Amino acid sequence: QVQLVESGGGLVQAGGSLRLSCAASGGIFSINAMGWYRQAPGKQRELVADISNGGTTNYAASVKGRFTISRDNAENTVYLQMNSLKPEDTAVYYCNVRVPLEVYEYEFWGQGTQVTVSS
């Protein structure tokens, strides 16, 4: 069973930085896309950024230029460097990975880590 362990959330002032990490384990041979989503109170979960196994990245317009996603394939870990944080970035951030198995692709989620940005 694939497990995702997230770390790095917390409380930061506006303009500050945080780095989120998500390590996948559980007999994984390969991972397709890895990504970060977030959900603020009363809002739907939204994509923040994702990265393919070849390194192609995709960002939400609201974070482009401030956040950077990266991955370490040897460690099955994905990172999200968040700079110039704004109060509207406050949310629970979830790691997402897509694991291929035969002809299927399975999606797994982390438990979520709280990011709070104070003004």
Short mmCIF file of N, CA, C and O in Angstrom, two decimals:
data_model
loop_
_atom_site.label_atom_id
_atom_site.label_comp_id
_atom_site.label_asym_id
_atom_site.label_seq_id
_atom_site.Cartn_x
_atom_site.Cartn_y
_atom_site.Cartn_z
N GLN A 1 0.84 -1.18 0.00
CA GLN A 1 0.00 0.00 0.00
C GLN A 1 0.89 1.24 0.00
O GLN A 1 1.78 1.37 0.83
N VAL A 2 0.61 2.15 -0.91
CA VAL A 2 1.39 3.38 -1.01
C VAL A 2 1.04 4.31 0.14
O VAL A 2 -0.14 4.50 0.48
N GLN A 3 2.06 4.87 0.75
CA GLN A 3 1.86 5.85 1.82
C GLN A 3 2.59 7.13 1.45
O GLN A 3 3.70 7.09 0.91
N LEU A 4 1.96 8.25 1.75
CA LEU A 4 2.55 9.56 1.50
C LEU A 4 2.69 10.28 2.84
O LEU A 4 1.70 10.39 3.58
N VAL A 5 3.88 10.77 3.11
CA VAL A 5 4.13 11.48 4.36
C VAL A 5 4.55 12.90 4.02
O VAL A 5 5.59 13.12 3.37
N GLU A 6 3.74 13.84 4.44
CA GLU A 6 3.98 15.26 4.16
C GLU A 6 4.62 15.94 5.36
O GLU A 6 4.38 15.56 6.50
N SER A 7 5.38 16.98 5.09
CA SER A 7 5.96 17.78 6.15
C SER A 7 6.24 19.18 5.62
O SER A 7 6.25 19.40 4.41
N GLY A 8 6.44 20.12 6.56
CA GLY A 8 6.88 21.45 6.17
C GLY A 8 5.85 22.55 6.31
O GLY A 8 6.16 23.71 6.10
N GLY A 9 4.61 22.22 6.65
CA GLY A 9 3.62 23.27 6.81
C GLY A 9 3.86 24.06 8.08
O GLY A 9 4.74 23.75 8.88
N GLY A 10 3.07 25.11 8.27
CA GLY A 10 3.21 25.92 9.46
C GLY A 10 2.63 27.29 9.30
O GLY A 10 1.88 27.56 8.37
N LEU A 11 2.99 28.16 10.24
CA LEU A 11 2.52 29.54 10.27
C LEU A 11 3.65 30.46 9.85
O LEU A 11 4.78 30.35 10.37
N VAL A 12 3.36 31.36 8.92
CA VAL A 12 4.38 32.28 8.44
C VAL A 12 3.73 33.63 8.15
O VAL A 12 2.53 33.70 7.86
N GLN A 13 4.50 34.68 8.25
CA GLN A 13 3.98 36.01 7.93
C GLN A 13 3.96 36.22 6.42
O GLN A 13 4.73 35.59 5.67
N ALA A 14 3.10 37.10 5.99
CA ALA A 14 3.04 37.43 4.57
C ALA A 14 4.41 37.88 4.08
O ALA A 14 5.13 38.61 4.78
N GLY A 15 4.78 37.39 2.90
CA GLY A 15 6.09 37.66 2.36
C GLY A 15 7.12 36.62 2.68
O GLY A 15 8.23 36.63 2.11
N GLY A 16 6.79 35.73 3.60
CA GLY A 16 7.72 34.69 4.01
C GLY A 16 7.72 33.49 3.08
O GLY A 16 7.05 33.49 2.03
N SER A 17 8.46 32.47 3.50
CA SER A 17 8.63 31.27 2.68
C SER A 17 8.42 30.01 3.51
O SER A 17 8.67 30.01 4.73
N LEU A 18 7.98 28.98 2.84
CA LEU A 18 7.89 27.64 3.41
C LEU A 18 8.25 26.64 2.34
O LEU A 18 8.06 26.90 1.14
N ARG A 19 8.72 25.48 2.77
CA ARG A 19 9.02 24.39 1.84
C ARG A 19 8.30 23.13 2.30
O ARG A 19 8.52 22.66 3.42
N LEU A 20 7.43 22.62 1.45
CA LEU A 20 6.71 21.40 1.74
C LEU A 20 7.44 20.22 1.10
O LEU A 20 8.00 20.33 0.02
N SER A 21 7.38 19.08 1.80
CA SER A 21 7.95 17.84 1.27
C SER A 21 6.90 16.74 1.36
O SER A 21 6.07 16.74 2.27
N CYS A 22 6.97 15.80 0.44
CA CYS A 22 6.08 14.65 0.46
C CYS A 22 6.86 13.45 -0.02
O CYS A 22 7.31 13.41 -1.18
N ALA A 23 7.02 12.45 0.86
CA ALA A 23 7.77 11.25 0.53
C ALA A 23 6.81 10.08 0.35
O ALA A 23 5.97 9.83 1.23
N ALA A 24 6.94 9.39 -0.76
CA ALA A 24 6.09 8.24 -1.06
C ALA A 24 6.85 6.96 -0.78
O ALA A 24 8.04 6.85 -1.08
N SER A 25 6.15 5.99 -0.21
CA SER A 25 6.77 4.70 0.08
C SER A 25 5.73 3.60 -0.09
O SER A 25 4.53 3.87 -0.20
N GLY A 26 6.22 2.33 -0.10
CA GLY A 26 5.27 1.23 -0.20
C GLY A 26 5.45 0.38 -1.45
O GLY A 26 4.48 0.03 -2.10
N GLY A 27 6.70 0.05 -1.76
CA GLY A 27 6.93 -0.84 -2.88
C GLY A 27 6.66 -0.22 -4.23
O GLY A 27 6.17 -0.88 -5.15
N ILE A 28 6.97 1.06 -4.34
CA ILE A 28 6.72 1.78 -5.59
C ILE A 28 7.87 1.56 -6.55
O ILE A 28 9.02 1.78 -6.20
N PHE A 29 7.55 1.16 -7.77
CA PHE A 29 8.59 1.00 -8.79
C PHE A 29 8.74 2.24 -9.64
O PHE A 29 9.82 2.56 -10.12
N SER A 30 7.64 2.93 -9.86
CA SER A 30 7.70 4.18 -10.62
C SER A 30 6.51 5.04 -10.25
O SER A 30 5.50 4.55 -9.75
N ILE A 31 6.66 6.31 -10.51
CA ILE A 31 5.58 7.29 -10.27
C ILE A 31 5.44 8.14 -11.52
O ILE A 31 6.44 8.60 -12.07
N ASN A 32 4.24 8.33 -11.95
CA ASN A 32 3.99 9.25 -13.06
C ASN A 32 4.02 10.68 -12.51
O ASN A 32 5.02 11.11 -11.97
N ALA A 33 2.92 11.38 -12.57
CA ALA A 33 2.90 12.76 -12.09
C ALA A 33 2.85 12.81 -10.56
O ALA A 33 2.32 11.93 -9.90
N MET A 34 3.45 13.87 -10.02
CA MET A 34 3.38 14.19 -8.60
C MET A 34 2.90 15.63 -8.51
O MET A 34 3.27 16.47 -9.36
N GLY A 35 2.12 15.94 -7.49
CA GLY A 35 1.59 17.29 -7.45
C GLY A 35 1.17 17.72 -6.06
O GLY A 35 1.17 16.93 -5.11
N TRP A 36 0.82 18.97 -5.98
CA TRP A 36 0.31 19.58 -4.75
C TRP A 36 -1.03 20.24 -5.05
O TRP A 36 -1.16 20.97 -6.05
N TYR A 37 -1.99 19.98 -4.18
CA TYR A 37 -3.29 20.62 -4.23
C TYR A 37 -3.50 21.35 -2.91
O TYR A 37 -2.82 21.08 -1.93
N ARG A 38 -4.46 22.24 -2.89
CA ARG A 38 -4.79 22.90 -1.63
C ARG A 38 -6.29 23.12 -1.53
O ARG A 38 -6.99 23.20 -2.54
N GLN A 39 -6.73 23.20 -0.29
CA GLN A 39 -8.15 23.44 -0.03
C GLN A 39 -8.29 24.42 1.12
O GLN A 39 -7.86 24.13 2.25
N ALA A 40 -8.86 25.57 0.83
CA ALA A 40 -9.13 26.58 1.85
C ALA A 40 -10.54 26.35 2.39
O ALA A 40 -11.38 25.73 1.72
N PRO A 41 -10.82 26.83 3.60
CA PRO A 41 -12.14 26.63 4.19
C PRO A 41 -13.25 27.16 3.28
O PRO A 41 -13.18 28.28 2.77
N GLY A 42 -14.25 26.34 3.04
CA GLY A 42 -15.38 26.73 2.23
C GLY A 42 -15.13 26.72 0.74
O GLY A 42 -16.01 27.12 -0.04
N LYS A 43 -13.96 26.25 0.33
CA LYS A 43 -13.63 26.23 -1.10
C LYS A 43 -13.31 24.81 -1.55
O LYS A 43 -13.02 23.94 -0.74
N GLN A 44 -13.35 24.62 -2.86
CA GLN A 44 -13.01 23.32 -3.42
C GLN A 44 -11.50 23.13 -3.46
O GLN A 44 -10.74 24.11 -3.52
N ARG A 45 -11.10 21.88 -3.47
CA ARG A 45 -9.68 21.58 -3.61
C ARG A 45 -9.23 21.99 -5.01
O ARG A 45 -9.93 21.75 -6.00
N GLU A 46 -8.06 22.63 -5.08
CA GLU A 46 -7.57 23.10 -6.37
C GLU A 46 -6.11 22.69 -6.57
O GLU A 46 -5.34 22.55 -5.61
N LEU A 47 -5.74 22.54 -7.81
CA LEU A 47 -4.36 22.23 -8.15
C LEU A 47 -3.48 23.45 -7.91
O LEU A 47 -3.81 24.55 -8.34
N VAL A 48 -2.38 23.22 -7.24
CA VAL A 48 -1.38 24.27 -7.05
C VAL A 48 -0.28 24.12 -8.11
O VAL A 48 0.05 25.06 -8.82
N ALA A 49 0.27 22.91 -8.18
CA ALA A 49 1.33 22.64 -9.15
C ALA A 49 1.50 21.14 -9.29
O ALA A 49 1.22 20.39 -8.35
N ASP A 50 1.95 20.72 -10.46
CA ASP A 50 2.31 19.32 -10.62
C ASP A 50 3.53 19.20 -11.53
O ASP A 50 3.93 20.18 -12.18
N ILE A 51 4.12 18.02 -11.49
CA ILE A 51 5.35 17.78 -12.24
C ILE A 51 5.32 16.36 -12.76
O ILE A 51 5.01 15.41 -12.02
N SER A 52 5.64 16.20 -14.03
CA SER A 52 5.65 14.88 -14.64
C SER A 52 6.93 14.13 -14.27
O SER A 52 7.87 14.72 -13.71
N ASN A 53 7.00 12.84 -14.59
CA ASN A 53 8.21 12.10 -14.27
C ASN A 53 9.37 12.54 -15.15
O ASN A 53 10.52 12.23 -14.84
N GLY A 54 9.08 13.29 -16.19
CA GLY A 54 10.14 13.85 -17.02
C GLY A 54 10.54 15.25 -16.62
O GLY A 54 11.46 15.84 -17.20
N GLY A 55 9.85 15.81 -15.62
CA GLY A 55 10.22 17.12 -15.11
C GLY A 55 9.41 18.29 -15.65
O GLY A 55 9.68 19.44 -15.31
N THR A 56 8.42 18.02 -16.46
CA THR A 56 7.56 19.10 -16.96
C THR A 56 6.65 19.59 -15.84
O THR A 56 5.99 18.79 -15.18
N THR A 57 6.63 20.88 -15.64
CA THR A 57 5.87 21.46 -14.53
C THR A 57 4.66 22.24 -15.03
O THR A 57 4.63 22.73 -16.17
N ASN A 58 3.70 22.38 -14.13
CA ASN A 58 2.46 23.08 -14.41
C ASN A 58 2.04 23.79 -13.14
O ASN A 58 2.07 23.17 -12.06
N TYR A 59 1.68 25.07 -13.23
CA TYR A 59 1.34 25.85 -12.04
C TYR A 59 -0.02 26.53 -12.21
O TYR A 59 -0.39 26.96 -13.30
N ALA A 60 -0.70 26.68 -11.09
CA ALA A 60 -1.88 27.53 -11.08
C ALA A 60 -1.43 28.97 -11.31
O ALA A 60 -0.34 29.37 -10.86
N ALA A 61 -2.26 29.74 -11.97
CA ALA A 61 -1.90 31.12 -12.28
C ALA A 61 -1.61 31.93 -11.02
O ALA A 61 -0.75 32.81 -11.01
N SER A 62 -2.31 31.60 -9.95
CA SER A 62 -2.19 32.38 -8.71
C SER A 62 -0.84 32.19 -8.01
O SER A 62 -0.48 32.99 -7.15
N VAL A 63 -0.11 31.13 -8.36
CA VAL A 63 1.16 30.88 -7.68
C VAL A 63 2.36 30.97 -8.61
O VAL A 63 3.50 30.90 -8.16
N LYS A 64 2.11 31.11 -9.89
CA LYS A 64 3.20 31.14 -10.86
C LYS A 64 4.15 32.28 -10.54
O LYS A 64 3.73 33.41 -10.29
N GLY A 65 5.44 31.96 -10.53
CA GLY A 65 6.45 32.96 -10.22
C GLY A 65 6.79 33.05 -8.74
O GLY A 65 7.79 33.66 -8.37
N ARG A 66 5.95 32.43 -7.90
CA ARG A 66 6.21 32.46 -6.45
C ARG A 66 6.52 31.07 -5.90
O ARG A 66 7.31 30.93 -4.96
N PHE A 67 5.89 30.05 -6.47
CA PHE A 67 6.08 28.67 -6.01
C PHE A 67 6.90 27.90 -7.03
O PHE A 67 6.81 28.15 -8.25
N THR A 68 7.67 26.94 -6.54
CA THR A 68 8.44 26.06 -7.41
C THR A 68 8.26 24.62 -6.96
O THR A 68 8.52 24.30 -5.79
N ILE A 69 7.85 23.77 -7.88
CA ILE A 69 7.71 22.35 -7.59
C ILE A 69 8.92 21.61 -8.15
O ILE A 69 9.43 21.95 -9.23
N SER A 70 9.37 20.61 -7.41
CA SER A 70 10.48 19.78 -7.87
C SER A 70 10.30 18.38 -7.31
O SER A 70 9.48 18.16 -6.43
N ARG A 71 11.06 17.44 -7.84
CA ARG A 71 10.96 16.07 -7.38
C ARG A 71 12.31 15.39 -7.41
O ARG A 71 13.18 15.73 -8.22
N ASP A 72 12.45 14.42 -6.53
CA ASP A 72 13.64 13.57 -6.48
C ASP A 72 13.16 12.15 -6.76
O ASP A 72 12.56 11.50 -5.89
N ASN A 73 13.37 11.69 -7.96
CA ASN A 73 12.84 10.39 -8.36
C ASN A 73 13.50 9.24 -7.60
O ASN A 73 12.87 8.22 -7.34
N ALA A 74 14.75 9.41 -7.23
CA ALA A 74 15.45 8.36 -6.48
C ALA A 74 14.85 8.18 -5.09
O ALA A 74 14.86 7.07 -4.54
N GLU A 75 14.32 9.27 -4.54
CA GLU A 75 13.75 9.23 -3.20
C GLU A 75 12.22 9.23 -3.21
O GLU A 75 11.59 9.21 -2.15
N ASN A 76 11.62 9.23 -4.40
CA ASN A 76 10.15 9.28 -4.52
C ASN A 76 9.57 10.41 -3.70
O ASN A 76 8.58 10.25 -2.97
N THR A 77 10.18 11.58 -3.82
CA THR A 77 9.80 12.73 -3.02
C THR A 77 9.50 13.92 -3.92
O THR A 77 10.22 14.14 -4.91
N VAL A 78 8.48 14.66 -3.55
CA VAL A 78 8.14 15.88 -4.26
C VAL A 78 8.19 17.04 -3.28
O VAL A 78 7.85 16.88 -2.10
N TYR A 79 8.64 18.18 -3.76
CA TYR A 79 8.80 19.37 -2.93
C TYR A 79 7.98 20.52 -3.51
O TYR A 79 7.74 20.58 -4.72
N LEU A 80 7.62 21.44 -2.63
CA LEU A 80 6.99 22.68 -3.08
C LEU A 80 7.64 23.82 -2.30
O LEU A 80 7.42 23.95 -1.09
N GLN A 81 8.44 24.60 -2.99
CA GLN A 81 9.05 25.78 -2.40
C GLN A 81 8.09 26.95 -2.61
O GLN A 81 7.76 27.28 -3.75
N MET A 82 7.65 27.54 -1.51
CA MET A 82 6.66 28.61 -1.58
C MET A 82 7.31 29.90 -1.06
O MET A 82 7.69 29.98 0.10
N ASN A 83 7.44 30.87 -1.94
CA ASN A 83 8.02 32.17 -1.60
C ASN A 83 6.97 33.26 -1.74
O ASN A 83 5.93 33.07 -2.37
N SER A 84 7.25 34.40 -1.15
CA SER A 84 6.35 35.56 -1.24
C SER A 84 4.91 35.16 -0.89
O SER A 84 3.97 35.49 -1.61
N LEU A 85 4.77 34.45 0.20
CA LEU A 85 3.46 33.93 0.57
C LEU A 85 2.50 35.06 0.90
O LEU A 85 2.88 36.10 1.44
N LYS A 86 1.23 34.82 0.56
CA LYS A 86 0.16 35.78 0.79
C LYS A 86 -0.90 35.14 1.69
O LYS A 86 -1.03 33.92 1.72
N PRO A 87 -1.67 35.96 2.38
CA PRO A 87 -2.74 35.39 3.23
C PRO A 87 -3.69 34.48 2.45
O PRO A 87 -4.19 33.49 3.01
N GLU A 88 -3.90 34.78 1.18
CA GLU A 88 -4.80 33.94 0.38
C GLU A 88 -4.20 32.58 0.03
O GLU A 88 -4.89 31.73 -0.53
N ASP A 89 -2.95 32.36 0.38
CA ASP A 89 -2.34 31.04 0.21
C ASP A 89 -2.68 30.11 1.39
O ASP A 89 -2.36 28.93 1.35
N THR A 90 -3.32 30.66 2.41
CA THR A 90 -3.70 29.85 3.57
C THR A 90 -4.65 28.74 3.16
O THR A 90 -5.68 28.98 2.54
N ALA A 91 -4.28 27.50 3.50
CA ALA A 91 -5.07 26.34 3.11
C ALA A 91 -4.41 25.09 3.67
O ALA A 91 -3.28 25.14 4.18
N VAL A 92 -5.12 23.98 3.55
CA VAL A 92 -4.50 22.67 3.78
C VAL A 92 -3.93 22.21 2.44
O VAL A 92 -4.65 22.20 1.42
N TYR A 93 -2.67 21.86 2.44
CA TYR A 93 -2.00 21.44 1.21
C TYR A 93 -1.88 19.92 1.20
O TYR A 93 -1.43 19.31 2.19
N TYR A 94 -2.26 19.32 0.07
CA TYR A 94 -2.26 17.88 -0.08
C TYR A 94 -1.31 17.45 -1.19
O TYR A 94 -1.33 18.01 -2.29
N CYS A 95 -0.53 16.45 -0.90
CA CYS A 95 0.33 15.83 -1.89
C CYS A 95 -0.47 14.80 -2.68
O CYS A 95 -1.36 14.13 -2.12
N ASN A 96 -0.18 14.68 -3.96
CA ASN A 96 -0.86 13.73 -4.82
C ASN A 96 0.16 13.04 -5.71
O ASN A 96 1.02 13.71 -6.29
N VAL A 97 0.07 11.72 -5.81
CA VAL A 97 0.94 10.99 -6.73
C VAL A 97 0.11 10.01 -7.54
O VAL A 97 -0.91 9.50 -7.07
N ARG A 98 0.58 9.75 -8.74
CA ARG A 98 -0.10 8.83 -9.64
C ARG A 98 0.87 7.71 -9.98
O ARG A 98 1.93 7.96 -10.56
N VAL A 99 0.47 6.50 -9.63
CA VAL A 99 1.35 5.34 -9.75
C VAL A 99 0.82 4.40 -10.82
O VAL A 99 -0.34 3.97 -10.74
N PRO A 100 1.64 4.08 -11.81
CA PRO A 100 1.18 3.15 -12.84
C PRO A 100 1.27 1.71 -12.36
O PRO A 100 2.21 1.33 -11.67
N LEU A 101 0.28 0.92 -12.73
CA LEU A 101 0.30 -0.52 -12.44
C LEU A 101 -0.41 -1.23 -13.58
O LEU A 101 -1.62 -1.06 -13.74
N GLU A 102 0.37 -1.99 -14.34
CA GLU A 102 -0.15 -2.63 -15.56
C GLU A 102 -0.73 -1.55 -16.45
O GLU A 102 -0.05 -0.60 -16.79
N VAL A 103 -1.96 -1.64 -16.85
CA VAL A 103 -2.54 -0.65 -17.76
C VAL A 103 -3.27 0.45 -17.02
O VAL A 103 -3.85 1.34 -17.64
N TYR A 104 -3.23 0.40 -15.70
CA TYR A 104 -3.98 1.37 -14.92
C TYR A 104 -3.04 2.39 -14.27
O TYR A 104 -1.83 2.21 -14.20
N GLU A 105 -3.64 3.47 -13.79
CA GLU A 105 -2.93 4.47 -13.01
C GLU A 105 -3.73 4.72 -11.74
O GLU A 105 -4.92 5.02 -11.80
N TYR A 106 -3.07 4.59 -10.61
CA TYR A 106 -3.73 4.77 -9.32
C TYR A 106 -3.29 6.08 -8.71
O TYR A 106 -2.12 6.46 -8.78
N GLU A 107 -4.24 6.75 -8.06
CA GLU A 107 -4.00 8.06 -7.47
C GLU A 107 -3.99 7.93 -5.94
O GLU A 107 -4.87 7.29 -5.36
N PHE A 108 -3.01 8.54 -5.31
CA PHE A 108 -2.90 8.51 -3.86
C PHE A 108 -2.75 9.93 -3.33
O PHE A 108 -2.15 10.78 -3.98
N TRP A 109 -3.27 10.12 -2.11
CA TRP A 109 -3.25 11.44 -1.47
C TRP A 109 -2.55 11.39 -0.13
O TRP A 109 -2.67 10.41 0.61
N GLY A 110 -1.86 12.47 0.21
CA GLY A 110 -1.31 12.62 1.54
C GLY A 110 -2.38 13.06 2.51
O GLY A 110 -3.52 13.33 2.14
N GLN A 111 -1.99 13.14 3.77
CA GLN A 111 -2.97 13.46 4.83
C GLN A 111 -3.25 14.95 4.92
O GLN A 111 -4.22 15.36 5.57
N GLY A 112 -2.43 15.76 4.28
CA GLY A 112 -2.63 17.20 4.31
C GLY A 112 -1.76 17.87 5.36
O GLY A 112 -1.54 17.32 6.44
N THR A 113 -1.27 19.04 5.02
CA THR A 113 -0.49 19.84 5.98
C THR A 113 -0.98 21.27 5.92
O THR A 113 -1.19 21.82 4.84
N GLN A 114 -1.18 21.86 7.09
CA GLN A 114 -1.77 23.20 7.16
C GLN A 114 -0.70 24.25 6.89
O GLN A 114 0.39 24.23 7.48
N VAL A 115 -1.03 25.18 6.01
CA VAL A 115 -0.20 26.37 5.77
C VAL A 115 -1.06 27.58 6.11
O VAL A 115 -2.14 27.75 5.55
N THR A 116 -0.58 28.39 7.03
CA THR A 116 -1.29 29.60 7.44
C THR A 116 -0.38 30.80 7.25
O THR A 116 0.74 30.82 7.77
N VAL A 117 -0.86 31.77 6.50
CA VAL A 117 -0.09 32.99 6.22
C VAL A 117 -0.82 34.16 6.88
O VAL A 117 -1.96 34.47 6.53
N SER A 118 -0.15 34.79 7.81
CA SER A 118 -0.75 35.92 8.52
C SER A 118 -0.40 37.24 7.82
O SER A 118 0.68 37.38 7.25
N SER A 119 -1.31 38.18 7.93
CA SER A 119 -1.09 39.49 7.26
C SER A 119 -0.38 40.47 8.17
O SER A 119 -0.20 40.23 9.35
#
